[in-house]
Amino acid sequence: MSHPHPELGPPPPLPVGGLRIVALGGIGEIGRNMAVFEYDGRLLIVDCGVLFPEPDQPGVDLILPDFDYVRGRLDDIEAVVLTHAHEDHIGAVPYLLRERVDIPLVGSKLTLALIESKLTEHRIQPVKVEVIEGERRRLGPFECEFLAVNHSIPDALAVAIRTPAGIVLHTGDFKMDQLPMDGRLTDLGGFARLGGEGVDLLMSDSTNAEVPGFVTSEREIAPVIDDVFRTAEKRIIVASFASHIHRVQQVLDAAYAHGRKVALVGRSMVRNMGVARDIGYLKVPEGLIVDSREIEEWPPEDVVLVCTGSQGEPMAALSRMANRDHPIRIAEGDTILLASSLVPGNETAVNKVINGLSRWGARVIHKGNARVHVSGHAAAGELLYVLNLTKPSNFMPVHGEWRHLRAHAKLARLTGVPDDNIVIAEDGVVVDMVDGQARIVGAVPCGYVFVDGTSVGDITDVALKDRRILGDEGFISIVVVVDSTSLKLTGGPEITARGSGIDPVALEAVVPLLERALQDAAADGISDTMQIRRVVRRTVGRWVSDTYRRRPMIIPVVVEL
Amino acid sequence: MSHPHPELGPPPPLPVGGLRIVALGGIGEIGRNMAVFEYDGRLLIVDCGVLFPEPDQPGVDLILPDFDYVRGRLDDIEAVVLTHAHEDHIGAVPYLLRERVDIPLVGSKLTLALIESKLTEHRIQPVKVEVIEGERRRLGPFECEFLAVNHSIPDALAVAIRTPAGIVLHTGDFKMDQLPMDGRLTDLGGFARLGGEGVDLLMSDSTNAEVPGFVTSEREIAPVIDDVFRTAEKRIIVASFASHIHRVQQVLDAAYAHGRKVALVGRSMVRNMGVARDIGYLKVPEGLIVDSREIEEWPPEDVVLVCTGSQGEPMAALSRMANRDHPIRIAEGDTILLASSLVPGNETAVNKVINGLSRWGARVIHKGNARVHVSGHAAAGELLYVLNLTKPSNFMPVHGEWRHLRAHAKLARLTGVPDDNIVIAEDGVVVDMVDGQARIVGAVPCGYVFVDGTSVGDITDVALKDRRILGDEGFISIVVVVDSTSLKLTGGPEITARGSGIDPVALEAVVPLLERALQDAAADGISDTMQIRRVVRRTVGRWVSDTYRRRPMIIPVVVEL
């Protein structure tokens, strides 16, 4: 089994008849999934998603896959296959299409409908290639076969990619609900057929590889939701993901059964459910949904609000309700249902929302106290089925952090994949499949690309480091106006301190030290602005550190007259 | 049941014969526990702990209870009772003793030994009053009886406080392990006896009030640890809390049984285990522990390292090992055991450590994949026992966030405490017990007091807000040197941008706009420095927002000549 190779060099040329696979995101992290396949000079991309930032990436809106690897070869791209419409699989498409707008997007009906409504906001009209499960389609040298998988969004697909180098099966995200809401099962028969033919490389979803056993059916949430509706005294507010069409369908069904009206709250919820309803993926009884602006006219016991904000996003309606900063004023007797997962990293924010809602007397039901969520990703027991049915010659765990990749690799080994044929290829690692053997042959640069505001890539690691220092310690800026030869202060220094917690008045104690330091510098013949700046920074920094044991950023500005 | 009362005013004078209770921390949060009892002009304090900061309190080291309420009455304090030696119960003692050094500290042997070794670092010699379970001691008008409770640190105590106003039972932190490692059971017999006498007010630990059922015995971890030792191929590294003496004892026992040497790593681990060993709470077989500097001399399969860092603290040894920034280089075959809880808020940091360790090939065992931790706090099923045995007339849930307090209040209601006698009193809320009835009568100011470096209280909410803006967006400072009447720039503006992700060269595009804005200002007769500053801030801020959709902090400095 391969280990991290920080020492990997650039890859050699791809041998004739070989298939090259490079993940530009999604391996070593959960998010920004993007895999690039190359055969005979042509490229096929599977997924193009975003990653959400961590606390040590402050102020960042989104993180994109690093497109550098394909940037010089945009015309070689045959298509982007989108396995399903979650943000971590489609979120970076607008940014890729900015570089070449006519790259065909291949996906199922719902996936294309959702990406299209997203692209409209970016004023992009995409080239769409709609496919359905069971279909085969040639995309340049890549013969693609699409297979149904079930997941926490409808209409997800796995893709088998045939080239003369062999068959690669990429599962996309999947689970194996045996009683799915829409009856659309993960196509294990298809997986078995491919296994019979010979899967040369399996790339499979590792998210839940550490979780033993099997994932409960989405259907089993229904009685829990029903119980919530039966016992709710006043308003019911359900928070879920804006893409979880089956979950929202269950809430609509319960509302209908219990005679409550439903209002959808939040732009993405309204947009996605509109799309899903228009193309027949969401069934809405006539008159069930009312405009959210009208909902206050109904008695509390007759309404349900369906909103986003289940991850504690501070600007979402739910957080604002918890803070009494929203027209809906939570009160004793209200019931809040967080019908979603708790995405790692959001625990603190969600806890804050639960406490806020509890404070006002609401009953809060969440996955910690009721079965109101099931995962969208197959657990270890189910991953074994896929490994055993496809019997891959080579295995590459994808869609996971290191802990998940290691756990999935271990499952593969237990089902008989030889150690040498298990490839843990982090983002940027180049894997060549030649003569039926997948091997790491090198690596290409593959950094994080940060989106902040309208700009892509302006935020660098240096800027993030500065933000971390500023966020922890604040800064002190000192503007000194000096005579350029004597270095005597001709204007009292202008000191500004923000976020440092140091009283500006107390800071004046540094002025005499500064004058003395500048005099000493003048005596030493220092006249270069850079050097004077360094004297100021060092004098102030040392005084602050000695006095307060803190290290705010010190910004000296020297104006010479 | 009481609700949050943001409108509460200052409390009236305490009626003669009444008991006043004010929590200065610990209610509405988990941390900085401190309750002040007042009878007949005298004060008794139970616990004096710290709270650890959340991500929206950047750069803060610790949060203290707000001592303002007792600051003018330090001489009225009879004593501080310390229920046990966890940081959230004793961490603020050094800061309180800075205000009056001779306040007697009352606690059990281990509690006093650990606080004393902590105070030595602060160069404080405390006045100690050692008590044992079953003992009664008069502290001014407060007749205190101490009862054994078990918890995740040995020698914890509950305290019953008798005054003519009635009996208050404060549980401290407790669980109800029926087979505790040291045989020291929570004194339910004592609780029942007090219940028979008549508990007028129960103040009880709410941490696990939402968790149904019962907490497993610490003893049940032993076979899991044994299994880890039996199957470990190379080094074993155990991370735990530096105060969890029973857990470390279990690791020492396993090491001894499996013939491995133990090294303790980290200042607090070495210090606390030294104290515990000296007073007989930790049993260490001769020759078992070796110096951590010698541990590399032993073969990996013969050693165990016991360290802190189980919460992902970035400077702890474990995080540094995960980042390959530590002399111990993690390798395939090493086993890491996170034998601790995952404190809410630390999920992301711990996940990063697990991924880092997994990346290098270590096997990581944690509470998510094995029973290597049991909680230190009684769960709902056990809290019911305490409520039923003590049969309190009044109930006040403590030690919890709102979600926990509400859940505990609900349990109290189910056991028959009348709604009107259940008091949810947030920090600063004043509760008077008069004629056997506990009632909220007002509130006193009770803010967060932040420790940053050597200073206490310098960091305000304004500074934190600045830090959040700076951390998310960075800043741009512009120093303009202008002629004081024409407002013409006499020196090109000095622009500094840090953390904004904006190229300083690009920023020069703002100079002509700035010149024009200053000319307009001069034409309007503006000459006041404040107003000029505002013109600069607005011009630059608007340009940045229009160009980049970002809002860095803009710091204008005007030097007039």
CSV table of C-alpha atoms in Angstrom, one decimal, chain A residues 35-362:
chain,number,residue,atom,x,y,z
A,35,ALA,CA,-10.6,13.7,-11.1
A,36,VAL,CA,-8.9,14.1,-14.5
A,37,PHE,CA,-8.5,11.0,-16.7
A,38,GLU,CA,-6.1,11.1,-19.7
A,39,TYR,CA,-5.9,8.8,-22.6
A,40,ASP,CA,-4.1,9.3,-25.9
A,41,GLY,CA,-3.8,13.0,-25.3
A,42,ARG,CA,-7.5,13.6,-24.4
A,43,LEU,CA,-8.9,14.5,-21.0
A,44,LEU,CA,-12.1,13.5,-19.2
A,45,ILE,CA,-13.0,15.1,-15.9
A,46,VAL,CA,-15.3,13.6,-13.3
A,47,ASP,CA,-16.9,16.2,-11.0
A,48,CYS,CA,-15.7,19.7,-10.3
A,49,GLY,CA,-16.7,20.7,-6.7
A,50,VAL,CA,-15.8,23.1,-4.0
A,51,LEU,CA,-14.4,22.6,-0.5
A,52,PHE,CA,-15.6,24.7,2.4
A,53,PRO,CA,-12.9,26.5,4.5
A,54,GLU,CA,-11.7,25.5,7.9
A,55,PRO,CA,-11.2,27.9,10.9
A,56,ASP,CA,-7.6,28.3,10.0
A,57,GLN,CA,-8.6,29.6,6.6
A,58,PRO,CA,-10.4,32.7,7.8
A,59,GLY,CA,-12.4,34.9,5.5
A,60,VAL,CA,-12.3,32.4,2.7
A,61,ASP,CA,-15.6,31.8,1.0
A,62,LEU,CA,-14.8,28.7,-1.0
A,63,ILE,CA,-11.8,26.5,-2.0
A,64,LEU,CA,-11.5,25.3,-5.6
A,65,PRO,CA,-9.6,22.5,-7.1
A,66,ASP,CA,-6.3,23.7,-8.6
A,67,PHE,CA,-7.0,24.0,-12.3
A,68,ASP,CA,-3.3,24.6,-13.1
A,69,TYR,CA,-2.8,21.1,-14.3
A,70,VAL,CA,-5.5,21.4,-17.0
A,71,ARG,CA,-5.2,25.1,-17.7
A,72,GLY,CA,-2.8,24.8,-20.6
A,73,ARG,CA,-4.8,21.9,-22.1
A,74,LEU,CA,-8.4,23.2,-21.9
A,75,ASP,CA,-9.0,22.2,-25.5
A,76,ASP,CA,-8.1,18.6,-24.7
A,77,ILE,CA,-11.1,18.3,-22.3
A,78,GLU,CA,-13.8,16.1,-23.9
A,79,ALA,CA,-16.3,16.7,-21.1
A,80,VAL,CA,-17.0,17.0,-17.4
A,81,VAL,CA,-19.1,14.2,-16.0
A,82,LEU,CA,-21.1,15.3,-13.0
A,83,THR,CA,-22.1,12.4,-10.8
A,84,HIS,CA,-24.6,14.4,-8.8
A,85,ALA,CA,-25.6,17.9,-7.9
A,86,HIS,CA,-24.0,18.4,-4.5
A,87,GLU,CA,-21.8,21.5,-4.1
A,88,ASP,CA,-18.7,19.4,-3.4
A,89,HIS,CA,-19.2,17.9,-6.9
A,90,ILE,CA,-20.5,20.8,-9.0
A,91,GLY,CA,-19.7,24.0,-7.1
A,92,ALA,CA,-16.5,24.8,-9.1
A,93,VAL,CA,-18.1,24.3,-12.5
A,94,PRO,CA,-18.8,28.0,-13.0
A,95,TYR,CA,-15.1,28.7,-12.3
A,96,LEU,CA,-13.9,26.1,-14.8
A,97,LEU,CA,-16.3,27.3,-17.4
A,98,ARG,CA,-14.9,30.9,-17.0
A,99,GLU,CA,-11.8,29.4,-18.5
A,100,ARG,CA,-13.5,27.6,-21.4
A,101,VAL,CA,-17.3,28.0,-21.6
A,102,ASP,CA,-18.1,25.3,-24.0
A,103,ILE,CA,-16.9,22.3,-22.1
A,104,PRO,CA,-19.8,19.8,-22.3
A,105,LEU,CA,-21.4,19.0,-19.0
A,106,VAL,CA,-22.6,15.4,-18.8
A,107,GLY,CA,-25.1,14.3,-16.1
A,108,SER,CA,-28.5,13.2,-15.2
A,109,LYS,CA,-31.7,15.3,-15.7
A,110,LEU,CA,-31.8,16.6,-12.1
A,111,THR,CA,-28.0,17.2,-11.9
A,112,LEU,CA,-28.1,19.3,-15.1
A,113,ALA,CA,-31.2,21.2,-14.1
A,114,LEU,CA,-29.6,22.2,-10.7
A,115,ILE,CA,-26.2,23.1,-12.3
A,116,GLU,CA,-28.0,25.1,-15.0
A,117,SER,CA,-30.0,27.2,-12.5
A,118,LYS,CA,-26.7,27.8,-10.6
A,119,LEU,CA,-24.9,28.8,-13.8
A,120,THR,CA,-27.7,31.2,-14.7
A,121,GLU,CA,-26.7,33.3,-11.6
A,122,HIS,CA,-23.2,33.4,-13.1
A,123,ARG,CA,-24.7,34.3,-16.5
A,124,ILE,CA,-23.3,31.2,-18.1
A,125,GLN,CA,-25.2,29.1,-20.6
A,126,PRO,CA,-23.7,25.6,-20.5
A,127,VAL,CA,-23.4,22.9,-23.1
A,128,LYS,CA,-25.4,20.0,-21.6
A,129,VAL,CA,-25.3,16.3,-22.4
A,130,GLU,CA,-28.1,14.6,-20.5
A,131,VAL,CA,-27.6,10.9,-19.8
A,132,ILE,CA,-29.6,8.3,-17.9
A,133,GLU,CA,-28.6,5.2,-16.0
A,134,GLY,CA,-27.9,2.2,-18.1
A,135,GLU,CA,-26.8,4.4,-21.0
A,136,ARG,CA,-23.4,4.2,-22.7
A,137,ARG,CA,-21.9,7.3,-24.4
A,138,ARG,CA,-18.6,7.8,-26.1
A,139,LEU,CA,-16.7,11.0,-25.1
A,140,GLY,CA,-13.6,11.1,-27.3
A,141,PRO,CA,-11.6,8.0,-26.5
A,142,PHE,CA,-13.6,7.4,-23.3
A,143,GLU,CA,-16.5,5.0,-23.6
A,144,CYS,CA,-18.6,5.9,-20.6
A,145,GLU,CA,-21.4,3.8,-19.0
A,146,PHE,CA,-23.6,5.3,-16.4
A,147,LEU,CA,-25.1,3.3,-13.5
A,148,ALA,CA,-27.7,4.3,-11.0
A,149,VAL,CA,-26.6,4.9,-7.4
A,150,ASN,CA,-28.6,6.2,-4.6
A,151,HIS,CA,-27.5,9.0,-2.4
A,152,SER,CA,-28.9,11.9,-0.4
A,153,ILE,CA,-29.9,13.7,-3.6
A,154,PRO,CA,-31.9,12.0,-6.3
A,155,ASP,CA,-30.6,11.0,-9.8
A,156,ALA,CA,-26.9,10.3,-8.8
A,157,LEU,CA,-24.7,8.2,-11.1
A,158,ALA,CA,-21.6,6.1,-11.0
A,159,VAL,CA,-19.6,6.0,-14.2
A,160,ALA,CA,-17.6,3.2,-15.8
A,161,ILE,CA,-14.9,4.5,-18.1
A,162,ARG,CA,-13.6,2.1,-20.8
A,163,THR,CA,-10.5,2.8,-22.7
A,164,PRO,CA,-8.0,0.3,-24.2
A,165,ALA,CA,-6.1,0.6,-20.9
A,166,GLY,CA,-9.0,-1.1,-19.1
A,167,ILE,CA,-12.2,-0.4,-17.2
A,168,VAL,CA,-12.3,2.1,-14.4
A,169,LEU,CA,-15.4,2.2,-12.2
A,170,HIS,CA,-15.9,5.5,-10.4
A,171,THR,CA,-18.7,5.2,-7.9
A,172,GLY,CA,-19.3,8.9,-7.2
A,173,ASP,CA,-21.0,9.3,-3.9
A,174,PHE,CA,-23.4,6.5,-3.1
A,175,LYS,CA,-25.2,4.6,-0.4
A,176,MET,CA,-27.1,1.3,-0.7
A,177,ASP,CA,-30.6,2.1,0.6
A,178,GLN,CA,-32.5,-1.1,-0.2
A,179,LEU,CA,-35.9,0.6,0.1
A,180,PRO,CA,-35.2,4.0,-1.4
A,181,MET,CA,-37.9,6.7,-1.5
A,182,ASP,CA,-37.9,6.8,-5.3
A,183,GLY,CA,-37.3,3.1,-5.8
A,184,ARG,CA,-34.0,3.8,-7.6
A,185,LEU,CA,-31.5,1.3,-6.2
A,186,THR,CA,-27.7,1.4,-6.5
A,187,ASP,CA,-27.2,-0.8,-9.5
A,188,LEU,CA,-25.3,-3.7,-7.8
A,189,GLY,CA,-26.3,-5.9,-10.8
A,190,GLY,CA,-24.4,-3.5,-13.0
A,191,PHE,CA,-21.5,-3.5,-10.6
A,192,ALA,CA,-21.5,-7.3,-10.7
A,193,ARG,CA,-21.6,-7.4,-14.5
A,194,LEU,CA,-18.6,-5.1,-14.7
A,195,GLY,CA,-16.9,-7.2,-12.1
A,196,GLY,CA,-17.4,-10.2,-14.4
A,197,GLU,CA,-16.0,-8.3,-17.3
A,198,GLY,CA,-13.0,-7.3,-15.1
A,199,VAL,CA,-12.8,-4.0,-13.3
A,200,ASP,CA,-9.2,-2.8,-13.6
A,201,LEU,CA,-9.5,0.1,-11.2
A,202,LEU,CA,-12.2,0.8,-8.6
A,203,MET,CA,-12.4,4.4,-7.3
A,204,SER,CA,-14.9,4.3,-4.5
A,205,ASP,CA,-16.5,6.7,-2.0
A,206,SER,CA,-14.6,6.5,1.4
A,207,THR,CA,-16.6,8.9,3.5
A,208,ASN,CA,-18.0,6.3,5.8
A,209,ALA,CA,-15.3,3.7,5.5
A,210,GLU,CA,-14.6,4.0,9.3
A,211,VAL,CA,-18.3,3.4,10.2
A,212,PRO,CA,-19.0,-0.2,10.8
A,213,GLY,CA,-22.2,-1.8,9.5
A,214,PHE,CA,-25.0,-0.5,7.3
A,215,VAL,CA,-26.8,2.8,6.8
A,216,THR,CA,-30.5,2.9,7.8
A,217,SER,CA,-33.1,3.5,5.1
A,218,GLU,CA,-34.3,7.1,4.5
A,219,ARG,CA,-37.7,5.6,4.9
A,220,GLU,CA,-37.1,4.9,8.6
A,221,ILE,CA,-37.1,8.6,9.3
A,222,ALA,CA,-40.8,8.9,8.4
A,223,PRO,CA,-42.2,7.6,11.7
A,224,VAL,CA,-39.9,10.0,13.6
A,225,ILE,CA,-41.1,12.9,11.6
A,226,ASP,CA,-44.7,11.8,12.0
A,227,ASP,CA,-44.2,11.6,15.8
A,228,VAL,CA,-42.8,15.2,15.8
A,229,PHE,CA,-45.8,16.4,13.9
A,230,ARG,CA,-48.2,14.5,16.1
A,231,THR,CA,-46.7,16.0,19.3
A,232,ALA,CA,-45.8,19.5,18.2
A,233,GLU,CA,-47.9,22.1,20.0
A,234,LYS,CA,-47.2,25.3,18.0
A,235,ARG,CA,-45.0,26.0,15.0
A,236,ILE,CA,-42.7,23.4,13.4
A,237,ILE,CA,-39.5,24.6,11.8
A,238,VAL,CA,-37.5,22.1,9.8
A,239,ALA,CA,-33.9,22.8,8.8
A,240,SER,CA,-32.4,20.7,6.1
A,241,PHE,CA,-30.0,20.9,3.2
A,242,ALA,CA,-31.4,22.7,0.2
A,243,SER,CA,-30.5,19.8,-2.0
A,244,HIS,CA,-32.1,17.0,0.1
A,245,ILE,CA,-35.2,16.6,-2.0
A,246,HIS,CA,-36.2,13.3,-0.5
A,247,ARG,CA,-36.0,14.7,3.1
A,248,VAL,CA,-38.1,17.7,2.1
A,249,GLN,CA,-40.6,15.4,0.4
A,250,GLN,CA,-41.0,13.5,3.7
A,251,VAL,CA,-41.6,16.8,5.5
A,252,LEU,CA,-44.2,17.9,2.9
A,253,ASP,CA,-45.9,14.5,3.1
A,254,ALA,CA,-46.1,14.8,6.9
A,255,ALA,CA,-47.4,18.4,6.7
A,256,TYR,CA,-50.1,17.3,4.3
A,257,ALA,CA,-51.1,14.4,6.5
A,258,HIS,CA,-51.3,16.6,9.5
A,259,GLY,CA,-53.1,19.5,7.8
A,260,ARG,CA,-50.3,22.1,8.1
A,261,LYS,CA,-49.3,24.6,5.5
A,262,VAL,CA,-45.6,24.8,4.4
A,263,ALA,CA,-43.5,27.8,3.7
A,264,LEU,CA,-40.0,27.4,2.1
A,265,VAL,CA,-37.5,29.9,3.5
A,266,GLY,CA,-34.2,30.8,2.0
A,267,ARG,CA,-33.0,31.4,-1.6
A,268,SER,CA,-31.4,28.1,-2.3
A,269,MET,CA,-34.2,26.1,-0.7
A,270,VAL,CA,-36.8,27.9,-2.8
A,271,ARG,CA,-34.7,27.7,-6.0
A,272,ASN,CA,-33.8,24.0,-5.7
A,273,MET,CA,-37.3,22.8,-4.7
A,274,GLY,CA,-38.7,24.9,-7.6
A,275,VAL,CA,-36.4,23.1,-10.0
A,276,ALA,CA,-37.1,19.7,-8.5
A,277,ARG,CA,-40.9,20.3,-8.7
A,278,ASP,CA,-40.7,21.5,-12.3
A,279,ILE,CA,-39.0,18.3,-13.5
A,280,GLY,CA,-41.1,16.0,-11.4
A,281,TYR,CA,-38.7,15.1,-8.6
A,282,LEU,CA,-40.7,16.7,-5.8
A,283,LYS,CA,-44.4,16.0,-5.5
A,284,VAL,CA,-46.3,19.0,-4.0
A,285,PRO,CA,-50.1,18.6,-3.3
A,286,GLU,CA,-52.1,21.6,-4.6
A,287,GLY,CA,-52.2,24.5,-2.1
A,288,LEU,CA,-49.8,22.9,0.4
A,289,ILE,CA,-47.0,25.5,0.0
A,290,VAL,CA,-47.8,29.1,0.8
A,291,ASP,CA,-45.5,32.1,0.4
A,292,SER,CA,-43.2,32.6,3.4
A,293,ARG,CA,-44.4,36.2,3.7
A,294,GLU,CA,-47.9,35.0,4.3
A,295,ILE,CA,-47.0,32.3,6.9
A,296,GLU,CA,-47.5,34.6,9.9
A,297,GLU,CA,-51.2,34.9,9.0
A,298,TRP,CA,-51.7,31.3,9.9
A,299,PRO,CA,-52.0,30.0,13.4
A,300,PRO,CA,-48.7,28.5,14.7
A,301,GLU,CA,-50.2,25.1,15.0
A,302,ASP,CA,-51.1,25.0,11.3
A,303,VAL,CA,-47.7,25.8,9.8
A,304,VAL,CA,-44.4,24.3,9.0
A,305,LEU,CA,-41.4,26.3,7.9
A,306,VAL,CA,-38.7,24.5,5.9
A,307,CYS,CA,-35.4,26.4,5.8
A,308,THR,CA,-31.7,26.0,5.5
A,309,GLY,CA,-29.3,26.8,8.4
A,310,SER,CA,-29.0,23.2,9.8
A,311,GLN,CA,-25.2,23.7,9.9
A,312,GLY,CA,-25.4,26.8,12.1
A,313,GLU,CA,-24.5,29.2,9.3
A,314,PRO,CA,-24.7,32.5,11.1
A,315,MET,CA,-26.6,34.4,8.3
A,316,ALA,CA,-29.2,31.7,7.8
A,317,ALA,CA,-32.7,32.2,9.0
A,318,LEU,CA,-32.4,29.5,11.8
A,319,SER,CA,-29.4,31.2,13.4
A,320,ARG,CA,-31.1,34.5,13.3
A,321,MET,CA,-34.2,33.0,14.9
A,322,ALA,CA,-32.0,31.6,17.7
A,323,ASN,CA,-30.6,35.1,18.2
A,324,ARG,CA,-34.0,36.8,18.1
A,325,ASP,CA,-32.8,38.6,15.0
A,326,HIS,CA,-35.6,37.4,12.7
A,327,PRO,CA,-39.3,38.2,12.2
A,328,ILE,CA,-40.2,34.7,13.4
A,329,ARG,CA,-39.9,34.9,17.2
A,330,ILE,CA,-39.3,31.5,18.7
A,331,ALA,CA,-41.4,30.8,21.7
A,332,GLU,CA,-42.3,28.1,24.3
A,333,GLY,CA,-44.1,25.3,22.4
A,334,ASP,CA,-42.3,25.7,19.1
A,335,THR,CA,-40.6,22.6,17.7
A,336,ILE,CA,-37.4,22.8,15.7
A,337,LEU,CA,-36.3,19.8,13.7
A,338,LEU,CA,-32.7,19.7,12.5
A,339,ALA,CA,-33.3,17.0,9.8
A,340,SER,CA,-29.7,16.8,8.6
A,341,SER,CA,-26.3,15.6,9.3
A,342,LEU,CA,-23.8,17.6,11.4
A,343,VAL,CA,-21.0,18.2,9.0
A,344,PRO,CA,-17.6,17.9,10.8
A,345,GLY,CA,-16.3,21.4,11.6
A,346,ASN,CA,-19.8,22.8,12.3
A,347,GLU,CA,-20.3,21.4,15.7
A,348,THR,CA,-19.7,24.6,17.6
A,349,ALA,CA,-22.0,26.7,15.4
A,350,VAL,CA,-24.8,24.1,15.6
A,351,ASN,CA,-24.4,23.9,19.3
A,352,LYS,CA,-24.8,27.6,19.5
A,353,VAL,CA,-28.0,27.5,17.5
A,354,ILE,CA,-29.5,24.6,19.7
A,355,ASN,CA,-28.7,26.6,22.9
A,356,GLY,CA,-30.2,29.8,21.4
A,357,LEU,CA,-33.4,28.0,20.5
A,358,SER,CA,-33.5,26.1,23.8
A,359,ARG,CA,-33.1,29.4,25.7
A,360,TRP,CA,-36.4,30.7,24.2
A,361,GLY,CA,-38.2,27.5,25.2
A,362,ALA,CA,-38.3,25.6,21.9
